[in-house]
Tab-separated table of C-alpha atoms and ligand atoms in Angstrom:
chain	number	residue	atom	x	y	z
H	18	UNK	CA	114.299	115.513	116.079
H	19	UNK	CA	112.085	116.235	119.347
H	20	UNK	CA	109.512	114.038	118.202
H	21	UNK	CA	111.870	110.447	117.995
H	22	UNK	CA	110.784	109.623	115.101
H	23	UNK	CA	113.118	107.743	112.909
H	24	UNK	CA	112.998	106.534	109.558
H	25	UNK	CA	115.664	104.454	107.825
H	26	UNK	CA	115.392	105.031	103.663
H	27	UNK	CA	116.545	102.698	101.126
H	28	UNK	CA	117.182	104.405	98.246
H	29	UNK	CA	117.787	101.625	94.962
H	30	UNK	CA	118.408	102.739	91.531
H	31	UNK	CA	116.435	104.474	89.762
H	32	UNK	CA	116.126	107.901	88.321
H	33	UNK	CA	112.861	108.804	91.115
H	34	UNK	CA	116.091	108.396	93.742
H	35	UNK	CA	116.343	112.230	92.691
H	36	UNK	CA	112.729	112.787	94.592
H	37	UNK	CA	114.277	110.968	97.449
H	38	UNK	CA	115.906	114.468	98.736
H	39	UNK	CA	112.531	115.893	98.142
H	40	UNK	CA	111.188	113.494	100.600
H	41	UNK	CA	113.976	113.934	103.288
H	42	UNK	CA	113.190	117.279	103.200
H	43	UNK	CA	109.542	116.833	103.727
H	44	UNK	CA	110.053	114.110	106.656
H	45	UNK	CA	112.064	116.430	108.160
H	46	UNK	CA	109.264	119.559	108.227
H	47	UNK	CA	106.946	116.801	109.919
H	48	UNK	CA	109.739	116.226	112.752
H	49	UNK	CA	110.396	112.572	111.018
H	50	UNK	CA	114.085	112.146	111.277
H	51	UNK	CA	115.826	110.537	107.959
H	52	UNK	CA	118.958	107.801	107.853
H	53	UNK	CA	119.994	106.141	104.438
H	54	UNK	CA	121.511	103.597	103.288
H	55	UNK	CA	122.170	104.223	99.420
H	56	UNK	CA	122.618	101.012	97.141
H	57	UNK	CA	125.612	101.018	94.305
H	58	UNK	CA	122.950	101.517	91.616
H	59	UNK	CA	121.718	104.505	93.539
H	60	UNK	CA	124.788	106.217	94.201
H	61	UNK	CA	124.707	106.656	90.260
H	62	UNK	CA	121.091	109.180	90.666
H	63	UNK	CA	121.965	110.726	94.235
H	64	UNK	CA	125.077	111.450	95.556
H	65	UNK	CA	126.354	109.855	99.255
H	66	UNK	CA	127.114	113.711	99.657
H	67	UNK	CA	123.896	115.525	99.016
H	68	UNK	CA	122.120	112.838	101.484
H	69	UNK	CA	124.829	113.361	103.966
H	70	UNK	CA	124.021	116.917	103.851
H	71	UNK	CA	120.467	116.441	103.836
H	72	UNK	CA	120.417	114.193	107.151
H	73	UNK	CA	122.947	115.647	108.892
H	74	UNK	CA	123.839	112.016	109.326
H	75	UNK	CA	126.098	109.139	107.723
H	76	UNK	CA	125.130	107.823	104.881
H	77	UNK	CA	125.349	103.770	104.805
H	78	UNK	CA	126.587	101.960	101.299
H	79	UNK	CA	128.627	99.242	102.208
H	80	UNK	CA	127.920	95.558	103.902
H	81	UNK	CA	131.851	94.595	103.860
H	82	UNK	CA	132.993	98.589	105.061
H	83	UNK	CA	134.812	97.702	108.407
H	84	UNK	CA	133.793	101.712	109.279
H	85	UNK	CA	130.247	101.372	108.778
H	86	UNK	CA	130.056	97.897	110.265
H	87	UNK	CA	132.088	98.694	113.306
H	88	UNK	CA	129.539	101.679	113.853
H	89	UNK	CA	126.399	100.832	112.611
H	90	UNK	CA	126.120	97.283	111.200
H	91	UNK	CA	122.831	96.180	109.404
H	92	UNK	CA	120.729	94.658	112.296
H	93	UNK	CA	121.627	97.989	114.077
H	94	UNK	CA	120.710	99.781	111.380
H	95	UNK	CA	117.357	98.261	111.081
H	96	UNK	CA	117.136	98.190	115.069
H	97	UNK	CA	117.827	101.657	115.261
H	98	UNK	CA	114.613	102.845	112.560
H	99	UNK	CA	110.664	102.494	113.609
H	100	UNK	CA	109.927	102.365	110.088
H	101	UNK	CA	111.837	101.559	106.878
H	102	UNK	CA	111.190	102.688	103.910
H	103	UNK	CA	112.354	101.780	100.225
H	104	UNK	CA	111.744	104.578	97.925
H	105	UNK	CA	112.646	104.112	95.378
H	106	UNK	CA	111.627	100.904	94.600
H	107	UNK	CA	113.378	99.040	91.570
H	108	UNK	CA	112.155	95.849	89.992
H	109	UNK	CA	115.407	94.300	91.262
H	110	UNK	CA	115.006	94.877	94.749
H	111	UNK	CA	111.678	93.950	94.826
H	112	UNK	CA	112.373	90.684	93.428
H	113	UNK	CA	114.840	90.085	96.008
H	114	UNK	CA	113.151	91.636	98.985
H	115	UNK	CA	110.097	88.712	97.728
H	116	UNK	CA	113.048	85.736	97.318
H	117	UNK	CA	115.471	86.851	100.243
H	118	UNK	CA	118.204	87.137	98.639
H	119	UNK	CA	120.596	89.392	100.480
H	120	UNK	CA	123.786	90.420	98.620
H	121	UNK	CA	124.492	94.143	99.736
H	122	UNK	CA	123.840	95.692	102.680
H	123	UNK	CA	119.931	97.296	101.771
H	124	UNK	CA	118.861	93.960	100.819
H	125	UNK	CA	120.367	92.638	104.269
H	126	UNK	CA	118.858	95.082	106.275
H	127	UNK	CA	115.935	94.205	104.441
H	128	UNK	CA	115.708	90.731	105.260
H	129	UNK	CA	117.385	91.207	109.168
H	130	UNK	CA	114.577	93.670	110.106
H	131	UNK	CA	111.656	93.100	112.025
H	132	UNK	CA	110.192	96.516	111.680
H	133	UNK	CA	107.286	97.856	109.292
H	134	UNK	CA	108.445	98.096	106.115
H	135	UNK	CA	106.659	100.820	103.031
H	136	UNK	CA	107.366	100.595	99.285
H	137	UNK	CA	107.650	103.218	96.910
H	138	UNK	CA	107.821	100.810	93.835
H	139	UNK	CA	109.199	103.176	90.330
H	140	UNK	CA	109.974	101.639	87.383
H	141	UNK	CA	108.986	101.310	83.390
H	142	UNK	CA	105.780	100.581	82.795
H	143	UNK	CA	106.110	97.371	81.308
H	144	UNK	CA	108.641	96.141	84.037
H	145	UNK	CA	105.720	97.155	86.496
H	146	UNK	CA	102.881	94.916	84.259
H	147	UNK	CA	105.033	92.184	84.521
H	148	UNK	CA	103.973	89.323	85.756
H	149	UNK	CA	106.941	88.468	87.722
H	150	UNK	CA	106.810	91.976	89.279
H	151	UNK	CA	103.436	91.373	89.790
H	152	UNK	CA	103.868	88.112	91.918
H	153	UNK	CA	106.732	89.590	93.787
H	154	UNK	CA	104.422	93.415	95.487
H	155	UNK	CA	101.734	90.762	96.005
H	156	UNK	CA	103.402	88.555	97.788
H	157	UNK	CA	105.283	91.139	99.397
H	158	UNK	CA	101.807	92.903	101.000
H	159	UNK	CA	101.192	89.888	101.961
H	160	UNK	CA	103.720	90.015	104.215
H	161	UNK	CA	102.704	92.851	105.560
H	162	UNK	CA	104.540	95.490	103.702
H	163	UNK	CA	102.499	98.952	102.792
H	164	UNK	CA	102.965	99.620	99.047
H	165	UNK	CA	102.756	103.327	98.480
H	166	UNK	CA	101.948	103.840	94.431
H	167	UNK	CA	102.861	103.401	91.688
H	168	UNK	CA	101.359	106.493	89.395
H	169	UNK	CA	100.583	106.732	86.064
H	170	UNK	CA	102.016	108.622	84.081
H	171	UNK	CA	104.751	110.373	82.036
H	172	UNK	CA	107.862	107.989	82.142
H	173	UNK	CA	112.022	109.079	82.286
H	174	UNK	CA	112.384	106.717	79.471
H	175	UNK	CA	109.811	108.491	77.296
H	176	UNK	CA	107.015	106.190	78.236
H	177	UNK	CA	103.608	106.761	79.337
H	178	UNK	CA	102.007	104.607	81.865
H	179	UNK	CA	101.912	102.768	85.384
H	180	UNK	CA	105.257	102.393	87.404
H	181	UNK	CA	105.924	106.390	88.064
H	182	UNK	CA	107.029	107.277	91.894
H	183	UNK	CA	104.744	108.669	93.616
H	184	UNK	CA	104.974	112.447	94.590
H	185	UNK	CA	107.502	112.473	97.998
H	186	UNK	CA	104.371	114.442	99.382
H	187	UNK	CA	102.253	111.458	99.196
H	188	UNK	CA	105.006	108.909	100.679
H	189	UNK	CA	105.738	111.520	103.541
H	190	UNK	CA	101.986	111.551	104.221
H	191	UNK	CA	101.826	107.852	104.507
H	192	UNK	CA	104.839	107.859	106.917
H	193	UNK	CA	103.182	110.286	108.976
H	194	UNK	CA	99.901	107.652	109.034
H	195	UNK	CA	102.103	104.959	110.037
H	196	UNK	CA	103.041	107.119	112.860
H	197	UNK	CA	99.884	108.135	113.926
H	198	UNK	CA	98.792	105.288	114.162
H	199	UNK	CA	101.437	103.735	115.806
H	200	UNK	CA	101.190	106.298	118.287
H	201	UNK	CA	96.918	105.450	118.431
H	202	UNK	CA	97.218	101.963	120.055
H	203	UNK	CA	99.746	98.917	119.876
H	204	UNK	CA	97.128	96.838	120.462
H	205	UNK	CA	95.644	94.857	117.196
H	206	UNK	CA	92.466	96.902	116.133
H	207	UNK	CA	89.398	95.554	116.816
H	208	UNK	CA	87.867	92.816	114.376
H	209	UNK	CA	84.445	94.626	114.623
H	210	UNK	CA	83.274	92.834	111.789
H	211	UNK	CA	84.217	89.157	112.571
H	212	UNK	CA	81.080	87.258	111.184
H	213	UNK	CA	80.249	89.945	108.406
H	214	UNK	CA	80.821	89.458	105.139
H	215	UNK	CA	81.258	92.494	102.531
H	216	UNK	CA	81.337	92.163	98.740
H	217	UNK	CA	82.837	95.584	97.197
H	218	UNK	CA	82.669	96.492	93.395
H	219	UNK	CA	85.822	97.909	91.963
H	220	UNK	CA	87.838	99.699	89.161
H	221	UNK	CA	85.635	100.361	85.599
H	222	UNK	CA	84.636	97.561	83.583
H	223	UNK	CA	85.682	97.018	79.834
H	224	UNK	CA	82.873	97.272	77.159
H	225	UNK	CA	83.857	95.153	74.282
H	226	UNK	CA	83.463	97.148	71.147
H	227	UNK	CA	85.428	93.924	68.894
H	228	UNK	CA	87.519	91.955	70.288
H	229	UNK	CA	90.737	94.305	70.642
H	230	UNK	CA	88.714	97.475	71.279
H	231	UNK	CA	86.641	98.398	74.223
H	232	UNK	CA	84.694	101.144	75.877
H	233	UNK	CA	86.189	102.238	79.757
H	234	UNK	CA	86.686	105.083	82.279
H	235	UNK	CA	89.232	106.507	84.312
H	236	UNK	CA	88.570	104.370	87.426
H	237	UNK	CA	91.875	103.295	88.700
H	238	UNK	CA	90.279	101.048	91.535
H	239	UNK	CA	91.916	102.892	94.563
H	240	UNK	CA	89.166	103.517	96.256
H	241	UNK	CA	87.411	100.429	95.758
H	242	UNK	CA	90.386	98.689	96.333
H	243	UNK	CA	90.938	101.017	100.328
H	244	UNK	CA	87.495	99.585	100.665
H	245	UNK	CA	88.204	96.015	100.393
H	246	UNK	CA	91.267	95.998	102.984
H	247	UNK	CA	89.725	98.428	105.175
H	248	UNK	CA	87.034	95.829	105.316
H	249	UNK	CA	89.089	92.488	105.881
H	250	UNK	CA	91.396	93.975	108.146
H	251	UNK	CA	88.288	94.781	110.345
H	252	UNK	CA	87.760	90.944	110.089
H	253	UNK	CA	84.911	90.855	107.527
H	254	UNK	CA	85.093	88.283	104.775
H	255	UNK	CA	85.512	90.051	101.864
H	256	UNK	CA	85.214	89.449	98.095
H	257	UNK	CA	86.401	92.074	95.789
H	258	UNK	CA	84.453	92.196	93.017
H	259	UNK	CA	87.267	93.848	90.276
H	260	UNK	CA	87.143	95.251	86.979
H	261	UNK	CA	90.606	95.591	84.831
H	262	UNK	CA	92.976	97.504	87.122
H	263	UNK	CA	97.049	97.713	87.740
H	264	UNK	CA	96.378	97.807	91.240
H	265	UNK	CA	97.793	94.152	93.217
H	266	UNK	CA	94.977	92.276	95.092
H	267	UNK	CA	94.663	93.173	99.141
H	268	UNK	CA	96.049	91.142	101.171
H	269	UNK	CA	92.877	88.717	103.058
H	270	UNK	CA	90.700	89.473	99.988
H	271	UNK	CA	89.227	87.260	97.681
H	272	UNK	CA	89.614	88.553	94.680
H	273	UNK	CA	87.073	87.964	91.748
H	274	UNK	CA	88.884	89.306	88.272
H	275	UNK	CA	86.136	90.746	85.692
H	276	UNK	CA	86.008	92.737	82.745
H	277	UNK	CA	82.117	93.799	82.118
H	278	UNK	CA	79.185	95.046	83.452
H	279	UNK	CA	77.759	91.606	83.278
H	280	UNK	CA	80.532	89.526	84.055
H	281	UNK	CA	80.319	91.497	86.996
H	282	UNK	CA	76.695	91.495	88.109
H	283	UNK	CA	77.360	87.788	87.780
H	284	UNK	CA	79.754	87.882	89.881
H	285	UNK	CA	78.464	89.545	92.420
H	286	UNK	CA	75.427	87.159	92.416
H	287	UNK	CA	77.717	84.448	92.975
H	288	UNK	CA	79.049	85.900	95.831
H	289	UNK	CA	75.904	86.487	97.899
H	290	UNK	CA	74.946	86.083	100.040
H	291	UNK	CA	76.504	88.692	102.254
H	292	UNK	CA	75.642	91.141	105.076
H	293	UNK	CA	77.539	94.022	103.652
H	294	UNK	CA	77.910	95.416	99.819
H	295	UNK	CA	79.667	98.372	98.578
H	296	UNK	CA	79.743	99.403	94.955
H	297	UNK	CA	82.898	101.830	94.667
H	298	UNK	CA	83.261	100.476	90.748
H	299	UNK	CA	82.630	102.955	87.744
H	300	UNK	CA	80.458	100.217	85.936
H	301	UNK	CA	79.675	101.466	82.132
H	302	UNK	CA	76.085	102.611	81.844
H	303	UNK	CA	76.028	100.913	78.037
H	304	UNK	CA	77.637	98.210	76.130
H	305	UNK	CA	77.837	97.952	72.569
H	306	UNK	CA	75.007	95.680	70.998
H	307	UNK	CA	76.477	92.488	69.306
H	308	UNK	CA	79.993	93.453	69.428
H	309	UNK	CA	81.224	91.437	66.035
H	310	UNK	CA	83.706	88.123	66.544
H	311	UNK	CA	85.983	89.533	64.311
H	312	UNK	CA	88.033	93.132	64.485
H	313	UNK	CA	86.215	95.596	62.794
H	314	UNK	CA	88.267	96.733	59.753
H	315	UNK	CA	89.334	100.474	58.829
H	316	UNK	CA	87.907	100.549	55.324
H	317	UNK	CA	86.899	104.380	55.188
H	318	UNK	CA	83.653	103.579	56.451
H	319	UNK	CA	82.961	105.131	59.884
H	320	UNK	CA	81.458	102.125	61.508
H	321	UNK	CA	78.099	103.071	63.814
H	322	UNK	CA	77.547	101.059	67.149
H	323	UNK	CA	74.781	100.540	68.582
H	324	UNK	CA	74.539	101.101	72.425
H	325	UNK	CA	72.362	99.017	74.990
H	326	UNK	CA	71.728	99.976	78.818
H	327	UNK	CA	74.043	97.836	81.328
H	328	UNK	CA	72.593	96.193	84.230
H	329	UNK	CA	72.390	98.101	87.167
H	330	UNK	CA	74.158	96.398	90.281
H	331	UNK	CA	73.820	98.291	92.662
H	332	UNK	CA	69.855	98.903	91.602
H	333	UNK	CA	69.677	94.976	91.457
H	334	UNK	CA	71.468	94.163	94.460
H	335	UNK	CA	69.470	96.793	96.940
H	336	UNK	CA	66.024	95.806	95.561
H	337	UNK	CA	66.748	92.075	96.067
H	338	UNK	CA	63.695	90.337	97.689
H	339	UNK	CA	65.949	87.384	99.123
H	340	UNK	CA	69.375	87.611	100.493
H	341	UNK	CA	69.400	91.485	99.938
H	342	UNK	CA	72.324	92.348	102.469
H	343	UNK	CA	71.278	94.625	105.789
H	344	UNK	CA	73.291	97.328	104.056
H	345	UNK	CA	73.816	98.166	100.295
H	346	UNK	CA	76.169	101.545	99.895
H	347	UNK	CA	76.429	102.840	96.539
H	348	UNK	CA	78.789	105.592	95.299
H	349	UNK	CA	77.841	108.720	92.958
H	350	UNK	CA	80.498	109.852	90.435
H	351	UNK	CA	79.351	113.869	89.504
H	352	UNK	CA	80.892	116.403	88.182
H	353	UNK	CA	78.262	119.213	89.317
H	354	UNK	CA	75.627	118.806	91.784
H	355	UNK	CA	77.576	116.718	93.457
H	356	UNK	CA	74.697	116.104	96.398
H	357	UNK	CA	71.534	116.446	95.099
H	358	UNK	CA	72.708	114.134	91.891
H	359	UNK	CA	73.460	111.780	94.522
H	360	UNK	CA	70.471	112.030	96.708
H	361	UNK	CA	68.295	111.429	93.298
H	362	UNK	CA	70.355	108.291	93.246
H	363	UNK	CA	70.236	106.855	96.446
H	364	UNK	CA	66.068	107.110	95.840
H	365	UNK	CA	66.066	105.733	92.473
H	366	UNK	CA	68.833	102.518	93.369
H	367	UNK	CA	67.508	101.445	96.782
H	368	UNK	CA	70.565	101.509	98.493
H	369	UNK	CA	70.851	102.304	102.223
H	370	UNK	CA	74.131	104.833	101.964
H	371	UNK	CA	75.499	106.848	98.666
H	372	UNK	CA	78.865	107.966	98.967
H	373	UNK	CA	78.973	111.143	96.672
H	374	UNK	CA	82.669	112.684	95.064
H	375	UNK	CA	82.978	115.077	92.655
H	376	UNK	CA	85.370	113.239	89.747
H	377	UNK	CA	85.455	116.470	87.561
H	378	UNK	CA	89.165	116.189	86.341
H	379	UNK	CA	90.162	119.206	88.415
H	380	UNK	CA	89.802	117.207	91.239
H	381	UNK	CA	91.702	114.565	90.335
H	382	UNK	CA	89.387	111.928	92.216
H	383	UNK	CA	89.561	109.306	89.004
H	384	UNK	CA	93.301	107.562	89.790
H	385	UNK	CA	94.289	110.272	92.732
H	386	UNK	CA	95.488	109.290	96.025
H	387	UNK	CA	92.932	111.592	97.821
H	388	UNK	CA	89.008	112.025	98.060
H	389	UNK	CA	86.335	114.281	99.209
H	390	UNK	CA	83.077	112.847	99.645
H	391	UNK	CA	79.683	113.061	101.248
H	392	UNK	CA	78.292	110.259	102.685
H	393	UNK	CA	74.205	110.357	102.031
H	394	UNK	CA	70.941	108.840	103.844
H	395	UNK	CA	67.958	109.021	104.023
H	396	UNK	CA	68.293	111.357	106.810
H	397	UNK	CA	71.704	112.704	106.881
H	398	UNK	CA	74.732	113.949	105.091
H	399	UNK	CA	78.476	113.942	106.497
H	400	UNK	CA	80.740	116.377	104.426
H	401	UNK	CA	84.274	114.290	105.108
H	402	UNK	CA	87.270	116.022	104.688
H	403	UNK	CA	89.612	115.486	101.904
H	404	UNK	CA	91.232	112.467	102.841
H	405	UNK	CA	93.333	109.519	101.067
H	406	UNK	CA	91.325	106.753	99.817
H	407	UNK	CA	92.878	104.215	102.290
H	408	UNK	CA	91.959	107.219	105.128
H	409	UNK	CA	87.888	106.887	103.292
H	410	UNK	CA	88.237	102.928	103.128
H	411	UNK	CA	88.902	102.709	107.051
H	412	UNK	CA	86.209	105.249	108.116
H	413	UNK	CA	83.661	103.866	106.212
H	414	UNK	CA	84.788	100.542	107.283
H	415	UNK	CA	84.239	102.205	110.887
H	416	UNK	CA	81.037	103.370	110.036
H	417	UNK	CA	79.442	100.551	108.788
H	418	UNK	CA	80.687	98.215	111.922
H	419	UNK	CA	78.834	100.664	114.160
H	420	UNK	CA	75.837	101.306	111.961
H	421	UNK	CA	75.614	96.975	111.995
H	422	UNK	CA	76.433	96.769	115.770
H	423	UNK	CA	73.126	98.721	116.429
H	424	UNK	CA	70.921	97.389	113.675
H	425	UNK	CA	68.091	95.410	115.794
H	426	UNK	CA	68.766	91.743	115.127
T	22	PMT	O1	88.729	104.022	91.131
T	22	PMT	P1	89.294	105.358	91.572
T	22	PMT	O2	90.232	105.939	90.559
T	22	PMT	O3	89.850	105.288	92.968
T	22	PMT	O4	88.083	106.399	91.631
T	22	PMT	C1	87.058	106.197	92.554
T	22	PMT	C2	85.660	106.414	91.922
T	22	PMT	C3	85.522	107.839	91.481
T	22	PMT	C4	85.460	105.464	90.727
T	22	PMT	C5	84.628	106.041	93.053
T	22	PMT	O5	84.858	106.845	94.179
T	22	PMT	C6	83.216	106.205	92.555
T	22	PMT	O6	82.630	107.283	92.551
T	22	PMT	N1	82.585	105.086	92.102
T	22	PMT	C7	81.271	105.085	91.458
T	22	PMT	C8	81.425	105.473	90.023
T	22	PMT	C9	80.107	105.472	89.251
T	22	PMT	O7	79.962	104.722	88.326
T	22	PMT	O8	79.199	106.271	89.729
T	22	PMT	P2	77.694	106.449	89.089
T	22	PMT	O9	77.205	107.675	89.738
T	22	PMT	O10	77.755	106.396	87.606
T	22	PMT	O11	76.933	105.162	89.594
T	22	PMT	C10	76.181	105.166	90.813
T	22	PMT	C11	76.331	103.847	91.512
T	22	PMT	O12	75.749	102.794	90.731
T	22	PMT	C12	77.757	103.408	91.806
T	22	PMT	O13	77.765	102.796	93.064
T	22	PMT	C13	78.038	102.392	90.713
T	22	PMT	O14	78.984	101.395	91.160
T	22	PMT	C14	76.674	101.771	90.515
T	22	PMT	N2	76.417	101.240	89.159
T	22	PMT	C15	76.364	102.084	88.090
T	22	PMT	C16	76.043	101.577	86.844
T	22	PMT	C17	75.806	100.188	86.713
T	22	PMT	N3	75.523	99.658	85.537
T	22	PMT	N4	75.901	99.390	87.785
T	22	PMT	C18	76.192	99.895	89.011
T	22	PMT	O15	76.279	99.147	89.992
């Protein structure tokens, strides 16, 4: 490829190693130029052949082959790559990537290589939700790795839930982020917001109807969650405020774990005071009234609840007459109207910013990788692009270090 680009792909085994072609392909219309090394589970989704053919390149499976040692042996392998990627991502080799254990010649690369390193993690749901799995992703971003997914949705095994691939367009697109902005600057990005401190609201919140059943949304915390690291890795201190999501904690965040509306104004409160806040969460506008201690019983009587209005954060937070932050952003989920819904908002809440998306489900903006929003004041609107949530966390991230850098002190 013209462009040098080079990516070295782990492919581990699981039945998403079939999508791993898919993304070859797709590296290879962006001028991203594909070598794999294919573990023995994976050889039994995805043939050494079809990659072969796909590459136009060797395909590497063994740590103890004298041929693929002699020509390309693991730190070469690894030396060779700017970026390696691990897609897909089983449960087994992300517990051994986290513990270093390396037996076969992925997980050896793995631990020899001092490049970046991206996971695609695909597995059953429950493997995913598991707390050991869990522990190992965050740990592993931790270390720096990018974690690209998982989905929800439809499962191989019949299942229905988190721990789906993502789509091979969505990995390619992250790979081609990596490389632009590699290509932007090797020098560390500026810490514009040393000395700031940010809380961000995130995910929906649980409403408890009884104690097994509860009122939610679609919020996946993505964007919320883009927010947060956008923020830290800009150097503010930043405490993400979280309702029930499957998403891993940022790396450099504190992370405050809620379930409602209340438990999160609260925690908010406790947080402040702080120069930035950003409420990305889809907080439930009502709660049932005296949810009962016990679990309502089906006895044939349809049982009626009573709702009550939630506290508003945001509203609270922006109309605070001590320790209000210098800016409060708020976010408007519409599904028509998108900007003059949000406008109305802005002027009813008190917040400085309102970052307006359309979540009608067409769009796909509840649990998507991508969003289109406008980014309201008083003054202005910017129409952004459709971009991926971690592309919105870092320019908003951007634009709030400038809009603070020229705020009179
Ligand atoms: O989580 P994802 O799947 O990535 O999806 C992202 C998102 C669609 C949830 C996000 O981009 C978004 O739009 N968040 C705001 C969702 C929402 O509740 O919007 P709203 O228009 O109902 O509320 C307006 C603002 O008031 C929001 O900033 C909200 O956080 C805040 N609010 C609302 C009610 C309440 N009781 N307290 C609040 O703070």
């Amino acid at each position: 490829m013209e462009s040098g680009k080079r990516v070295l792909l782990i492919i581990s085994g699981g039945i998403a190693a079939y999508k791993s072609q898919e993304l070859i392909r797709d590296l290879h219309r962006r001028e991203i130029a594909v070598r794999c090394i294919l573990t023995d589970a994976g050889s039994y989704f995805v043939t050494p052949f079809s990659l072969a053919a796909l590459t136009g390149d060797k395909v590497y499976l063994d740590l103890f082959s004298l041929t693929d040692e002699s020509e390309m042996g693991h730190i070469e392998l690894s030396r060779d790559a700017d970026l390696v990627v691990v897609a897909p991502a089983t449960a087994n080799i992300l517990a051994k990537m986290r513990t270093g254990i390396a037996d076969d010649l992925a997980t050896t690369t793995l631990l020899a290589t001092d490049k970046q390193v991206m996971i695609a993690p695909a597995m059953n749901v429950r493997m995913w939700q598991h707390a050991a799995t869990q522990e190992n992703i965050t740990i592993l971003q931790e270390r720096g790795m990018q974690v690209i997914g998982p989905e929800e949705g439809e499962m191989a095994c019949g299942e229905y839930g988190m721990g789906r691939m993502s789509e091979p367009v969505l990995i390619a697109e992250a790979i081609e982020n990596f490389f632009r902005n590699a290509g932007q600057t090797s020098e560390e990005p500026q810490k514009s917001l040393i000395g700031k401190k940010a809380i961000i609201t995130s995910g929906p919140t649980h409403e408890a109807i009884d104690p097994v059943r509860y009122l939610a949304n679609h919020s996946s915390g993505r964007q919320g969650h883009a927010i947060a690291k956008a923020l830290a890795a800009l150097g503010a201190e930043t405490v993400l405020v979280s309702g029930p999501t499957q998403l891993a904690d940022p790396a450099n965040v504190a992370v405050k774990h809620v379930q409602s509306a209340e438990d999160m104004l609260a925690a908010c409160e406790a947080a402040l005071p702080a120069d930035i806040m950003v409420c990305a969460a889809a907080v439930a506008d009502w709660r049932v009234a005296n949810p009962p201690q016990e679990k309502i019983k089906k006895n044939g009587v349809m049982p009626s609840l009573e709702l009550i209005e939630n506290p508003d954060i945001l509203a609270n937070v922006s109309q605070l007459a001590k320790n209000r932050p210098a800016l409060v952003i708020g976010f408007a989920a519409e599904t028509k109207d998108v900007v003059s819904y949000a406008q109305a908002k802005l002027a009813k809440k008190g917040c400085d910013w309102i970052v307006a998306n359309d979540v009608s489900p067409e769009t796909g903006t509840f649990g998507g990788e991508n969003n289109t929003v406008h980014v309201i004041d008083a003054e202005t609107i910017e129409d952004w692009p459709i971009l991926s949530k971690e592309d919105i966390g870092q320019k908003l991230a951007a634009r709030i270090a400038t809009y603070l850098e020229n705020i009179p002190t």
